[in-house]
CSV table of C-alpha atoms and ligand atoms in Angstrom, one decimal:
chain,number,residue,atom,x,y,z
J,1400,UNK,CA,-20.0,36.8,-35.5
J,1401,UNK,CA,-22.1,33.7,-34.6
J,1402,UNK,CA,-24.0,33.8,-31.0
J,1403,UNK,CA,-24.7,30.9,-30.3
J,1404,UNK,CA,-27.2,29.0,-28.0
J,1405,UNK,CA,-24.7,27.2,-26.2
J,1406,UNK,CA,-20.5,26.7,-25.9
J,1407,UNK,CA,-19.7,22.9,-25.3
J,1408,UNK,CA,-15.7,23.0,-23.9
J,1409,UNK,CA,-14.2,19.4,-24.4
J,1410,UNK,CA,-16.2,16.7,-27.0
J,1411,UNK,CA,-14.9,13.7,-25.3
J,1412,UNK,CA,-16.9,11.0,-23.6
J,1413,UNK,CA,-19.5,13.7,-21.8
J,1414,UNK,CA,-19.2,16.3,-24.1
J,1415,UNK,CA,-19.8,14.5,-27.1
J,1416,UNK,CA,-23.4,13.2,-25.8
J,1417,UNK,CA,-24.1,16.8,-24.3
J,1418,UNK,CA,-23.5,18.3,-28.1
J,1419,UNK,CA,-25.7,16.2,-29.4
J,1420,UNK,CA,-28.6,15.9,-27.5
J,1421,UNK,CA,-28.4,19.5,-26.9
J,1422,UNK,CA,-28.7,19.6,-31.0
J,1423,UNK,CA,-31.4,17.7,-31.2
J,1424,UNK,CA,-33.7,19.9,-28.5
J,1425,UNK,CA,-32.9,22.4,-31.1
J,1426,UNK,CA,-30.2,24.4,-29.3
J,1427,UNK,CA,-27.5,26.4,-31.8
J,1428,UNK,CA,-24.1,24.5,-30.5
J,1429,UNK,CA,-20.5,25.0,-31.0
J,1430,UNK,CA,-18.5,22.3,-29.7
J,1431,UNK,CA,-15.0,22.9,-29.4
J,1432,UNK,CA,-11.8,20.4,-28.4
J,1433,UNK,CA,-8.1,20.7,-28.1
J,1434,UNK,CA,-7.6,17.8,-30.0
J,1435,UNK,CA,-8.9,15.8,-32.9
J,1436,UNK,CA,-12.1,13.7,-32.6
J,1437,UNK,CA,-11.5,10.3,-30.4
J,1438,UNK,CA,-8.3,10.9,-29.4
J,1439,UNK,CA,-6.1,8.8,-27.3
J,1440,UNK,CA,-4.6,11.5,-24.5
J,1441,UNK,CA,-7.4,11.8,-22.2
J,1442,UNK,CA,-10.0,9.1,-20.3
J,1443,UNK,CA,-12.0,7.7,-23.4
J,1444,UNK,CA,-10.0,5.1,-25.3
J,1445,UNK,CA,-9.1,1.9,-25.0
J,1446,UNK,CA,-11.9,-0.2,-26.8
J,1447,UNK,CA,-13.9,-1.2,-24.2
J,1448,UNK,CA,-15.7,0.2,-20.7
J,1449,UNK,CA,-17.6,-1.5,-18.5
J,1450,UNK,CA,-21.5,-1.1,-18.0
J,1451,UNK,CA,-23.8,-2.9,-15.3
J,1452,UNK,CA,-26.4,-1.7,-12.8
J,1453,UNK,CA,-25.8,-4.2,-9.7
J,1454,UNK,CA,-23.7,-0.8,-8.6
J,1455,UNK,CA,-21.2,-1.5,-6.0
J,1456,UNK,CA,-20.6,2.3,-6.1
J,1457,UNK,CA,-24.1,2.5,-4.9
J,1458,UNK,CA,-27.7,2.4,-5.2
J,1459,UNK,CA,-28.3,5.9,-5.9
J,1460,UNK,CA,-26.7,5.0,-9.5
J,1461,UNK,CA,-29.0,2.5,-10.4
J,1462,UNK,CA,-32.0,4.7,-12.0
J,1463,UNK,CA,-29.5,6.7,-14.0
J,1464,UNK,CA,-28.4,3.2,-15.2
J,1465,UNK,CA,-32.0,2.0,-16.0
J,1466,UNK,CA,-32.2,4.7,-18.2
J,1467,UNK,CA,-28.2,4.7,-19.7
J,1468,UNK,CA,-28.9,1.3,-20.7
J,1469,UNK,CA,-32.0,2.1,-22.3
J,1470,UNK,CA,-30.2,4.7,-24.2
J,1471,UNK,CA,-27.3,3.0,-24.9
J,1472,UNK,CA,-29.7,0.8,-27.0
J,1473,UNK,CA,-31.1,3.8,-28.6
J,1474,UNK,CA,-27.5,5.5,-29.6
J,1475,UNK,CA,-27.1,1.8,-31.6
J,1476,UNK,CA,-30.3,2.2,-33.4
J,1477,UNK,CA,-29.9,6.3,-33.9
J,1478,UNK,CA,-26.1,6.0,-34.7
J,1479,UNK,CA,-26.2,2.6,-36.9
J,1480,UNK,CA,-23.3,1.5,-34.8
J,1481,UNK,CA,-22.6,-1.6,-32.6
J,1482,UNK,CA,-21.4,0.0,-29.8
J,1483,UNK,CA,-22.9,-2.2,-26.5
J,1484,UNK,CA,-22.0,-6.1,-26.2
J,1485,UNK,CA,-24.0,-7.9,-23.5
J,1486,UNK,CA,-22.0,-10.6,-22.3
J,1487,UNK,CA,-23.1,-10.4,-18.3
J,1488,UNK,CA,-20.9,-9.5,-15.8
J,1489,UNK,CA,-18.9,-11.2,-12.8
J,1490,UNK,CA,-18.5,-9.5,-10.3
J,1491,UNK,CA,-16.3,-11.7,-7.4
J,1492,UNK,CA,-14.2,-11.4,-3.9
J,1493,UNK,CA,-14.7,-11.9,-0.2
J,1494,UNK,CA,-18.5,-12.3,0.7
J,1495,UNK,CA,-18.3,-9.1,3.0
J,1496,UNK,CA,-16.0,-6.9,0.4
J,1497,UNK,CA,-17.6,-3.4,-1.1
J,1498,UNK,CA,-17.8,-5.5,-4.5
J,1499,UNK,CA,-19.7,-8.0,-3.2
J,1500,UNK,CA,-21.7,-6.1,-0.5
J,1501,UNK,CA,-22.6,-3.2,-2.3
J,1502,UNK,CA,-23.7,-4.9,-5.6
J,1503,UNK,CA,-25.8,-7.4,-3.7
J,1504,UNK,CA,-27.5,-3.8,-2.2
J,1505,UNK,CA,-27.9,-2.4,-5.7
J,1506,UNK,CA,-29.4,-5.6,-7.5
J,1507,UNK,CA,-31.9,-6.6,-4.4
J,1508,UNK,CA,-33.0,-2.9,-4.2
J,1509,UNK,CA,-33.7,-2.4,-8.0
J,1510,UNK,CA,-34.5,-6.1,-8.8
J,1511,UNK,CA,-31.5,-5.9,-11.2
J,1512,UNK,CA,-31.6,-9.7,-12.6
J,1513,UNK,CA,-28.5,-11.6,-11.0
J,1514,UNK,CA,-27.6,-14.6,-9.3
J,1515,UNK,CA,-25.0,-15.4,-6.2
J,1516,UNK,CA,-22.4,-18.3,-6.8
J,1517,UNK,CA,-20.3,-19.5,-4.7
J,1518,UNK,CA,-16.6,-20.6,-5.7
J,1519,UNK,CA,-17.2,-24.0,-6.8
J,1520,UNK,CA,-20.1,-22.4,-9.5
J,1521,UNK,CA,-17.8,-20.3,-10.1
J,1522,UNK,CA,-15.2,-22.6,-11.5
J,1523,UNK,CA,-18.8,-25.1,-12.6
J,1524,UNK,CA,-19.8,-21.5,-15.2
J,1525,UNK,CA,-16.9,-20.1,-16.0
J,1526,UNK,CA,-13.5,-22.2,-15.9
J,1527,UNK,CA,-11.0,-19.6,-16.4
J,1528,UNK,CA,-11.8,-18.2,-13.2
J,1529,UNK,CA,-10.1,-19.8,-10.1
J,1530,UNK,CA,-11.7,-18.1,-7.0
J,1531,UNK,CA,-10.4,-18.3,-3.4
J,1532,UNK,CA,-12.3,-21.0,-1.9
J,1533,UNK,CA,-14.0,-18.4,0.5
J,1534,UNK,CA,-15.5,-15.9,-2.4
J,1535,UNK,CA,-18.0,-15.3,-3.6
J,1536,UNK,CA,-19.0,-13.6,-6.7
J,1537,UNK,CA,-23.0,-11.6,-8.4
J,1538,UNK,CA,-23.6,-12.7,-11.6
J,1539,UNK,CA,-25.3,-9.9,-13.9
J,1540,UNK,CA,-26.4,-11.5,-16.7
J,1541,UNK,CA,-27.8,-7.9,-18.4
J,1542,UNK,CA,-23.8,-6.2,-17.8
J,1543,UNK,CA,-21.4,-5.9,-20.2
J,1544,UNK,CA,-19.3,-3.6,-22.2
J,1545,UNK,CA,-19.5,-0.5,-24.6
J,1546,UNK,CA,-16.8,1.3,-26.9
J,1547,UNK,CA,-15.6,4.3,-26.1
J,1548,UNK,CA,-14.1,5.4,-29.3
J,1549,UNK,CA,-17.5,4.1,-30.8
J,1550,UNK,CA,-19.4,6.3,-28.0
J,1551,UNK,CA,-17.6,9.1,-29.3
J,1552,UNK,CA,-17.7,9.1,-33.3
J,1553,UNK,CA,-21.4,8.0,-32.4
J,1554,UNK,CA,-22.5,11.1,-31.0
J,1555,UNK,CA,-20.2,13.7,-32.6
J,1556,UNK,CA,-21.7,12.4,-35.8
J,1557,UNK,CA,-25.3,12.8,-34.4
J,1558,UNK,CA,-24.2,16.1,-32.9
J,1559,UNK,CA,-23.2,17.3,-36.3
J,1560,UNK,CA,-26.5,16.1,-38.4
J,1561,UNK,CA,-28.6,17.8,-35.8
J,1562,UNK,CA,-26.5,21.5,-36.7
J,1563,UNK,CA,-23.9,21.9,-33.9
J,1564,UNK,CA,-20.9,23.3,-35.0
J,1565,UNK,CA,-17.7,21.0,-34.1
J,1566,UNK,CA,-14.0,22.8,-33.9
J,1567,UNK,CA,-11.3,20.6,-33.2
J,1568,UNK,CA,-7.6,20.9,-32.3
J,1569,UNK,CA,-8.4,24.4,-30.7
J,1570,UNK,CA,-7.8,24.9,-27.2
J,1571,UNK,CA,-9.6,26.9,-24.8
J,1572,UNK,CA,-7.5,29.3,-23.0
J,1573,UNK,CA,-10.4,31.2,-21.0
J,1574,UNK,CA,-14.0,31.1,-20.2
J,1575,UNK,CA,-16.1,34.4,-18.4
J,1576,UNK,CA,-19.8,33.9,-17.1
J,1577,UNK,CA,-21.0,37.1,-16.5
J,1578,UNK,CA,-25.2,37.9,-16.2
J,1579,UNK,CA,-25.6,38.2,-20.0
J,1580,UNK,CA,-23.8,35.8,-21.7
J,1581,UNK,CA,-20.5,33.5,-21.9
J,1582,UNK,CA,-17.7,34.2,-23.5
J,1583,UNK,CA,-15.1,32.0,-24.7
J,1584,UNK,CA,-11.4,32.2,-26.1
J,1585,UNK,CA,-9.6,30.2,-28.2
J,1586,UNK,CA,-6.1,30.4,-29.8
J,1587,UNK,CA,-7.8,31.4,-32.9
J,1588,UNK,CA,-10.8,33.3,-32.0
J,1589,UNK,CA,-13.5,34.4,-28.9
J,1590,UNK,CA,-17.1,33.0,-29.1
J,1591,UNK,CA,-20.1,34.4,-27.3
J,1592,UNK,CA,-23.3,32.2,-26.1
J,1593,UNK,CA,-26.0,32.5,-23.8
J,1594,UNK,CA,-24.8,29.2,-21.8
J,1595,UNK,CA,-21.8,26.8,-21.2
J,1596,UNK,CA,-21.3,23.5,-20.6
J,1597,UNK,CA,-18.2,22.3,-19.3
J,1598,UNK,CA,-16.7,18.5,-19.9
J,1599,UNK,CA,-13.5,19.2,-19.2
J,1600,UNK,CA,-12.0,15.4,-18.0
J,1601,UNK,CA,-8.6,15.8,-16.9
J,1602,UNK,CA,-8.2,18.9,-17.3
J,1603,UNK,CA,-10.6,20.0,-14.7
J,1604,UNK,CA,-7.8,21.3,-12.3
J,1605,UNK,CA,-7.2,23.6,-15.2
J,1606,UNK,CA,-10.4,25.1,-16.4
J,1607,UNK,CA,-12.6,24.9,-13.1
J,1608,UNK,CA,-10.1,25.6,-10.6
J,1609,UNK,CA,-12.7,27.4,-9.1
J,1610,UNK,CA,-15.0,24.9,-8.6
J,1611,UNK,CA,-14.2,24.2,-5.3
J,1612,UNK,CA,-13.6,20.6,-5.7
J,1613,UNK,CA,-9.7,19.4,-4.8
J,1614,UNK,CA,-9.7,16.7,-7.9
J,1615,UNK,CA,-7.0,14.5,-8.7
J,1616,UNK,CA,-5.7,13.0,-11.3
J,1617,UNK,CA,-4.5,9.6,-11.7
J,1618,UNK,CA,-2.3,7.7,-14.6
J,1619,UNK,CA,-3.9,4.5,-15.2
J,1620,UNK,CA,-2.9,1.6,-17.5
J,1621,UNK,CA,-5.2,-0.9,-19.7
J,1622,UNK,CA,-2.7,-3.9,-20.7
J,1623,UNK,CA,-3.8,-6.5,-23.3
J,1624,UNK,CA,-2.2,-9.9,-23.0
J,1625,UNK,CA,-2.0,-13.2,-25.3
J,1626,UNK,CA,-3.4,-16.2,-23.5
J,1627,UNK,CA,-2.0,-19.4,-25.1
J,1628,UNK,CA,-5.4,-20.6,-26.2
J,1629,UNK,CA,-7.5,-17.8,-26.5
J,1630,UNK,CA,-11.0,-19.5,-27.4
J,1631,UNK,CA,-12.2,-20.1,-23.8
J,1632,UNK,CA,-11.9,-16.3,-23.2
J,1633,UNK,CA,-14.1,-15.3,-26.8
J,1634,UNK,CA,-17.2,-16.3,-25.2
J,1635,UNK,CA,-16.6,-14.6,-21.9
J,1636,UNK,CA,-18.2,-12.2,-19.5
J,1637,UNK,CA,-16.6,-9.1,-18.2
J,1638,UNK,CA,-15.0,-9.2,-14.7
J,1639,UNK,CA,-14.5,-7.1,-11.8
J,1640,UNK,CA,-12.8,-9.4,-8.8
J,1641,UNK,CA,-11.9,-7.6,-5.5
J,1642,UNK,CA,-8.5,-9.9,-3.9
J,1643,UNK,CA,-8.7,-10.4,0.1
J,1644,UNK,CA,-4.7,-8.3,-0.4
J,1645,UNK,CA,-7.0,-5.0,-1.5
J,1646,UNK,CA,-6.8,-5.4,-4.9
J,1647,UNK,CA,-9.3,-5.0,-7.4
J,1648,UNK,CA,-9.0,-5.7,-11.3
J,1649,UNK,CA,-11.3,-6.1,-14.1
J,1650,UNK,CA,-11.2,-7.3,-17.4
J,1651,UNK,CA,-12.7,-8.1,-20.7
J,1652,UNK,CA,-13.7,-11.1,-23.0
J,1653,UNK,CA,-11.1,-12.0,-26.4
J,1654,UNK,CA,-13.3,-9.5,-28.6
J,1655,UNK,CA,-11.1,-7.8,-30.9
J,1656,UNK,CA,-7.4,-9.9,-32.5
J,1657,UNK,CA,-5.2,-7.6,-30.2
J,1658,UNK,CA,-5.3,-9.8,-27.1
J,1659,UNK,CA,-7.7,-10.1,-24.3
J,1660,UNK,CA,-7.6,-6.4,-22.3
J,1661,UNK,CA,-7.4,-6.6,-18.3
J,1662,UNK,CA,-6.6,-3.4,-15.9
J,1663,UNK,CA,-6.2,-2.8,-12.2
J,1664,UNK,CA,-8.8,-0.1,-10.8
J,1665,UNK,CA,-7.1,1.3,-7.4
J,1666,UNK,CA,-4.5,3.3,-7.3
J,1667,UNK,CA,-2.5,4.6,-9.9
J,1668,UNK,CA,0.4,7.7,-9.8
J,1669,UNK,CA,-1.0,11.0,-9.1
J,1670,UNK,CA,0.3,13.0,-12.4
J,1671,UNK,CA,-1.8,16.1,-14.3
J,1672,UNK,CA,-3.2,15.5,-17.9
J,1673,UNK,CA,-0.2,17.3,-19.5
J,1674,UNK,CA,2.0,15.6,-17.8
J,1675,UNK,CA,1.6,12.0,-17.1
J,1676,UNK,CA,4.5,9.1,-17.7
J,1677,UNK,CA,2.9,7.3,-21.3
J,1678,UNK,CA,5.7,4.7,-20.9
J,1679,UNK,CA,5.3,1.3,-19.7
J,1680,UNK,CA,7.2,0.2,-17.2
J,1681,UNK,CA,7.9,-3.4,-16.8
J,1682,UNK,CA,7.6,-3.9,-13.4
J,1683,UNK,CA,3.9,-2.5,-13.5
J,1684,UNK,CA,2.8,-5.4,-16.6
J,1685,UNK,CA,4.8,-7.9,-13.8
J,1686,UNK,CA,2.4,-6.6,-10.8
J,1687,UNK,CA,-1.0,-6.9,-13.3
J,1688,UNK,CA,-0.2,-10.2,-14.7
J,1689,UNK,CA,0.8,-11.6,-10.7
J,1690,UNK,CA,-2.8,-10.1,-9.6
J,1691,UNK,CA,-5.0,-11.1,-12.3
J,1692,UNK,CA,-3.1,-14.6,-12.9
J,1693,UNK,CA,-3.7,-14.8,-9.4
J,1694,UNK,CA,-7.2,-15.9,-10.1
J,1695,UNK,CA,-6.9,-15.9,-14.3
J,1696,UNK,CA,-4.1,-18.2,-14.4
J,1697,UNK,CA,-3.9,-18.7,-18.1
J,1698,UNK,CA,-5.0,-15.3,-19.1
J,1699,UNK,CA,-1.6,-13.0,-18.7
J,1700,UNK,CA,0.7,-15.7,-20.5
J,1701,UNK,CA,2.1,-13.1,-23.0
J,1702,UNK,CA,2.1,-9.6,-22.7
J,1703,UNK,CA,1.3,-7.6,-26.0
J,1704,UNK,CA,0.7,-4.3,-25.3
J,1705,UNK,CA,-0.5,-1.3,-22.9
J,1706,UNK,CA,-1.9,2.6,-22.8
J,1707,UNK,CA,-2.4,4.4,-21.0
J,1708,UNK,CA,-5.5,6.6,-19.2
J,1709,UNK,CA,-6.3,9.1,-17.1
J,1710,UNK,CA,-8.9,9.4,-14.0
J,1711,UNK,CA,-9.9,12.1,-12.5
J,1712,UNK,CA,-11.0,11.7,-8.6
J,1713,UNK,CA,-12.8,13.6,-6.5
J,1714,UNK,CA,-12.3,13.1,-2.6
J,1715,UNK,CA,-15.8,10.6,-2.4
J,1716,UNK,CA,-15.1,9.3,-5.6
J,1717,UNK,CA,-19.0,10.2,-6.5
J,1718,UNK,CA,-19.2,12.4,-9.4
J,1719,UNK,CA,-19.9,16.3,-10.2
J,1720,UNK,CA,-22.7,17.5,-12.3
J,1721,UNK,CA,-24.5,20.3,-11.5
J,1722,UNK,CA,-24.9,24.6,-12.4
J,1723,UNK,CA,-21.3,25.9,-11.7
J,1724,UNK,CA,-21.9,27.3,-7.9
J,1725,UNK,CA,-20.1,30.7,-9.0
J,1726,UNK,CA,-21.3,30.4,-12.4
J,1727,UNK,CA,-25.3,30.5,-12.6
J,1728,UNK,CA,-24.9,30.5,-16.8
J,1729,UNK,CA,-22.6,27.5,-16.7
J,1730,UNK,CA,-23.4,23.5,-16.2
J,1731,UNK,CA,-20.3,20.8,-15.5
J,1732,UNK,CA,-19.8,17.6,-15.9
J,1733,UNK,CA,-16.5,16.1,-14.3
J,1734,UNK,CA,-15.1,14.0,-11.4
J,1735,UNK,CA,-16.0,10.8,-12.9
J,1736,UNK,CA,-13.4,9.0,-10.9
J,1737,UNK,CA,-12.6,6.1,-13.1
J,1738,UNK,CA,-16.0,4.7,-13.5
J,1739,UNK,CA,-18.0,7.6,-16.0
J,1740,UNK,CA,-18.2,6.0,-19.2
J,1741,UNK,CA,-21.6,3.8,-18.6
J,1742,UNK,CA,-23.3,7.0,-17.9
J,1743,UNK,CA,-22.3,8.6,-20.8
J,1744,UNK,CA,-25.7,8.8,-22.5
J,1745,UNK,CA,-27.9,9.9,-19.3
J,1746,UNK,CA,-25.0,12.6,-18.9
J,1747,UNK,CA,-25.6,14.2,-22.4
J,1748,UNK,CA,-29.2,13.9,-21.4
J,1749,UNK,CA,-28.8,15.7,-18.2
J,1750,UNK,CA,-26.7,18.2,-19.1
J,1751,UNK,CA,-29.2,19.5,-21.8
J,1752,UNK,CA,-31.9,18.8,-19.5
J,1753,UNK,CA,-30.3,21.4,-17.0
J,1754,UNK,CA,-29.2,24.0,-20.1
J,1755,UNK,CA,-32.3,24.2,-22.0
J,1756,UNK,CA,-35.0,23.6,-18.6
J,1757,UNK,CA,-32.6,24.2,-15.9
J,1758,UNK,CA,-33.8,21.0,-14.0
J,1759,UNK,CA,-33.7,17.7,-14.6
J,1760,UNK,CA,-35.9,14.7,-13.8
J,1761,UNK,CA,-32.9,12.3,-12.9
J,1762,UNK,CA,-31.6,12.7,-9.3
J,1763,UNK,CA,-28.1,14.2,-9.5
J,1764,UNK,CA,-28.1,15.5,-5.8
J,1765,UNK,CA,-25.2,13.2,-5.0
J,1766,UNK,CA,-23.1,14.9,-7.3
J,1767,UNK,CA,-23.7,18.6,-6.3
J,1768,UNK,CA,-20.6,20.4,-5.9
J,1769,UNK,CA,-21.6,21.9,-2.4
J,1770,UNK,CA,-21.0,18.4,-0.5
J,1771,UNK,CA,-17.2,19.6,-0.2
J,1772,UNK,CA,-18.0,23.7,0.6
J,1773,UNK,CA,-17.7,23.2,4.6
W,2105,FAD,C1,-8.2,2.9,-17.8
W,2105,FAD,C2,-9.6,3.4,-17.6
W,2105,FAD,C3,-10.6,2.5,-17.5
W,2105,FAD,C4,-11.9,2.9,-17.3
W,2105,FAD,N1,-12.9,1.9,-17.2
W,2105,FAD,C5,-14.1,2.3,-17.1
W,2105,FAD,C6,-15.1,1.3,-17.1
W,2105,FAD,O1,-14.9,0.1,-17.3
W,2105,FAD,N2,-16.4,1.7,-17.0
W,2105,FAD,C7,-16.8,3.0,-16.8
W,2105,FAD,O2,-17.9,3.3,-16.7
W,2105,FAD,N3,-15.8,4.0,-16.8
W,2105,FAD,C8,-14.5,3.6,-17.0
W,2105,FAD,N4,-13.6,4.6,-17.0
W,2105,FAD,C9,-13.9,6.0,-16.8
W,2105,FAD,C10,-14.5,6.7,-18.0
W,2105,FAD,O3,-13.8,6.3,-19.1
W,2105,FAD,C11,-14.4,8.2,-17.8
W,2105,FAD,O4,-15.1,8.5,-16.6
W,2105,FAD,C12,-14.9,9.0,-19.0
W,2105,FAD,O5,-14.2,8.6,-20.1
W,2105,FAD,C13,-14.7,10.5,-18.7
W,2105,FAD,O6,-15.1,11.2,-19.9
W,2105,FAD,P1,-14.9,12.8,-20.0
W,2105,FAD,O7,-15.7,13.2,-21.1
W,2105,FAD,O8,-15.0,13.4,-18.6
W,2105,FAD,O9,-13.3,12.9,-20.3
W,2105,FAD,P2,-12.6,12.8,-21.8
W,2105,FAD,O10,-13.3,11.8,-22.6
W,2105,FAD,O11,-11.2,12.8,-21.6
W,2105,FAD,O12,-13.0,14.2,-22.4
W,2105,FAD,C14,-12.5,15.5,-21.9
W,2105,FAD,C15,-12.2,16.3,-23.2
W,2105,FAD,O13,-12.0,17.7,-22.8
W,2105,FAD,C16,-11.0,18.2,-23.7
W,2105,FAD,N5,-10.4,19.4,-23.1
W,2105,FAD,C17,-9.9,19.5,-21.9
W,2105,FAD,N6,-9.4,20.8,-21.7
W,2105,FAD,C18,-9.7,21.5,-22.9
W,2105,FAD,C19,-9.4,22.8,-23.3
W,2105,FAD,N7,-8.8,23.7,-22.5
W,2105,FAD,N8,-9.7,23.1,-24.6
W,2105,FAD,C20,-10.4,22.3,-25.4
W,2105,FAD,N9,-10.7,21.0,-25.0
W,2105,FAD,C21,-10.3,20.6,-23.8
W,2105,FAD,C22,-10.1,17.1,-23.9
W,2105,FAD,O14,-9.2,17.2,-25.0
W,2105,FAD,C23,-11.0,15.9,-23.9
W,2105,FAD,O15,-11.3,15.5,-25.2
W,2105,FAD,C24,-12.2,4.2,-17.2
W,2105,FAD,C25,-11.2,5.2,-17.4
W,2105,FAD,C26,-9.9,4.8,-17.6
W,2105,FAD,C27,-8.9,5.8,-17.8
C-alpha cells in the first residue's frame, strides 16, 4: 500500500491550494473529499468572494494580502483561468463604524491605494448608491472579487498535474497522529503518511473536536436579484456598507446573466454542516431586499434566486492555522469565520510551508490555536 508524504482531509477552498502547492515542492499527496470536486454543500460556492487589503478585520491581514493578491495573479497565469476581476471596492457606513475605522487603519498603515468620499461623492461616482447623509465610505480601487468554484477546479487541476493523488466522494471517518506516522480511514480503505493537513470547513466540530476551539457554525444565504435596468450595475464595484441599525451587507457588480448577487454578513442561524435549513424562506429575501434597498434602492426589484452557505466562527472571528497543539504531525486550517476565501492562495502556501519546513515566513501568530487554552 501507498505511503505517502502527506494526507490532505477536505479539497475545498484551503485544501485545494494546500494539495497543490504541497505538489509542486515535490511532496507525494493524497487528497481526499467527501464529495465531488466544487460542490455546493459547504463554504465555497456561489460565484463570487470578495478580496481587498484596506482590512477592516485588521492590519495584521494586510501582508498576507500583499502576497494573496500577488498570487492570485499567478493561479490566472499557472491555471489559464480568469478567476480575479478588479473592479475596486466600496467600502461605506458611519465615519466611526469598524468598516470605516478599521479600513482607514489598514490602508494608511500599508499605503493600500484608496480614497475617502463623503456621501455627496458617493452618489457624484457611483449613482446606485444612496448613502445616509452622515457616511462616509474608503474607496479601494485595487479590491475586487475572485471565483470560488474557479479557485477550486484551478488548483485541484494544478494539484493533479504536479502528482497528488485526488479521491472524491470518500469520507473520512477517523484520523490518528501518533510519533511515526498518520493514519487515515475512509469508508473504503485506511491510508498511512508521514504528515496531515486538515481543511475541514464546516465540519471542524466533527473532525477536530479536539482542538480546543468552541467553533460555530452559521447558515448563511447569498440571494441574487433582477434590477429593472441592470446596465448601471455591469460596470460596478463590489460593496461592503455597514447601516447605523447594525447591519452590514455586501454585494457584487451584474457579472454573470443570473442577476446581480448581494448577501447580509452578521448573523445567521446557528445549525451544523449536516444539518442546516437549504430552504429559502420568504421573510429572510424580504429582510435582504429592505436592508440593501435601503441604500440600493433599485437593486432588489425582483428576486431570482438564493443558496445557501455555511461559516464557520470562532469566538474572535480571527482565524486558525497552525500545528495541531495535541497533534505535533498534523497542520489545520479552519475558523475562517465568513471572510477566508481571499486568502485562499497564501493559505495553500502556508500550509506547505509549515508541512515540508515546519515554519513559515508569513506571520500566522494571530491564528494560533492557544489564544483560547486559558
Ligand atoms: C455566503 C458566504 C459568503 C462569503 N463571502 C466571502 C467573501 O466575500 N470574501 C471572503 O474572503 N470570504 C468569504 N466567505 C468565506 C469563505 O468562502 C470561506 O472562509 C472559505 O470558503 C472556507 O474554505 P474551507 O476550505 O475552509 O471550506 P470548504 O470549501 O467548505 O471546504 C471544506 C471541505 O472539507 C470537506 N470535508 C469535511 N469533512 C470531511 C470528511 N470527514 N471527509 C472528507 N471530506 C471532508 C468538505 O466536503 C469540503 O469540501 C464567504 C462564505 C460564505 C458562506
Amino acid at each position: 500500500m501507498t505511503h505517502y508524504d502527506v494526507i490532505v482531509i477536505g479539497l475545498g477552498g484551503m485544501g485545494s491550494a494546500a494539495a497543490y502547492r504541497l505538489a509542486r515542492r515535490g511532496q507525494k499527496v493524497l487528497g481526499i473529499d467527501q464529495f465531488a470536486p466544487v460542490h455546493n454543500l459547504g463554504s465555497s460556492h456561489g460565484g463570487s468572494r470578495i478580496t481587498r487589503q484596506a482590512y477592516l478585520e485588521g492590519p495584521d491581514y494586510v501582508p498576507l494580502l500583499l502576497r494573496a493578491h500577488e498570487m492570485w495573479d499567478e493561479l490566472e497565469r499557472d491555471s489559464g483561468r480568469s478567476l480575479f476581476t478588479r473592479c475596486g471596492a466600496v467600502m461605506g457606513g458611519p465615519p466611526e463604524s469598524r468598516t470605516i475605522a478599521g479600513s482607514t487603519l489598514s490602508a494608511e498603515k500599508f499605503d493600500v491605494p484608496h480614497e475617502i468620499l463623503d456621501a455627496a461623492e458617493i452618489r457624484h461616482r457611483f449613482p446606485t448608491i444612496t448613502p445616509a447623509e452622515d457616511e462616509v465610505a474608503l474607496w479601494e480601487p485595487g479590491a475586487g472579487f475572485v471565483s470560488p468554484e474557479g479557485s477550486v477546479a484551478a488548483h485541484l487541476q494544478l494539484a493533479a498535474r504536479h502528482g497528488a493523488e485526488l479521491h472524491h466522494e470518500e469520507q473520512v471517518f477517523t484520523w490518528t497522529s501518533t510519533e511515526t506516522g498518520v493514519r487515515v480511514g475512509t469508508a473504503s480503505s485506511y491510508y498511512t503518511a508521514e504528515r496531515l493537513v486538515l481543511c475541514p470547513g464546516a465540519w471542524a466540530p466533527v473532525l477536530l473536536a479536539d482542538l480546543g476551539v468552541d467553533f460555530e457554525v452559521r447558515r448563511q444565504v447569498q440571494y441574487w436579484f433582477e434590477p429593472a435596468d441592470v446596465r448601471p450595475f455591469v460596470d460596478h464595484p463590489v460593496y461592503l456598507w455597514e447601516t447605523a441599525e447594525g447591519g452590514q451587507f455586501y454585494g457584487f457588480p451584474a457579472h454573470t446573466a443570473q442577476g446581480v448577487k448581494v448577501a447580509v454578513h452578521l448573523g445567521g442561524t446557528p445549525c451544523t454542516a449536516d444539518t442546516i435549513d437549504r430552504r429559502i424562506h420568504d421573510d429572510e429575501v424580504r429582510a435582504v431586499a429592505d436592508v440593501v434597498g435601503s441604500r440600493i434602492p433599485a437593486l432588489p426589484a425582483a428576486f431570482r434566486r438564493a443558496a445557501t452557505c455555511l461559516y464557520t466562527n470562532t469566538p474572535d472571528e480571527h482565524f486558525v492555522i497552525a500545528p495541531h497543539p495535541k497533534h505535533p504531525r498534523a497542520v489545520v486550517a479552519c475558523g475562517f469565520s465568513g471572510h477566508g476565501f481571499k486568502f485562499v492562495p497564501v493559505v495553500g502556501e502556508i500550509l506547505a510551508d509549515l508541512v515540508v519546513d515546519g515554519a513559515t515566513r508569513h506571520p500566522i501568530s494571530l491564528f494560533d490555536p492557544a489564544r483560547f487554552t486559558p
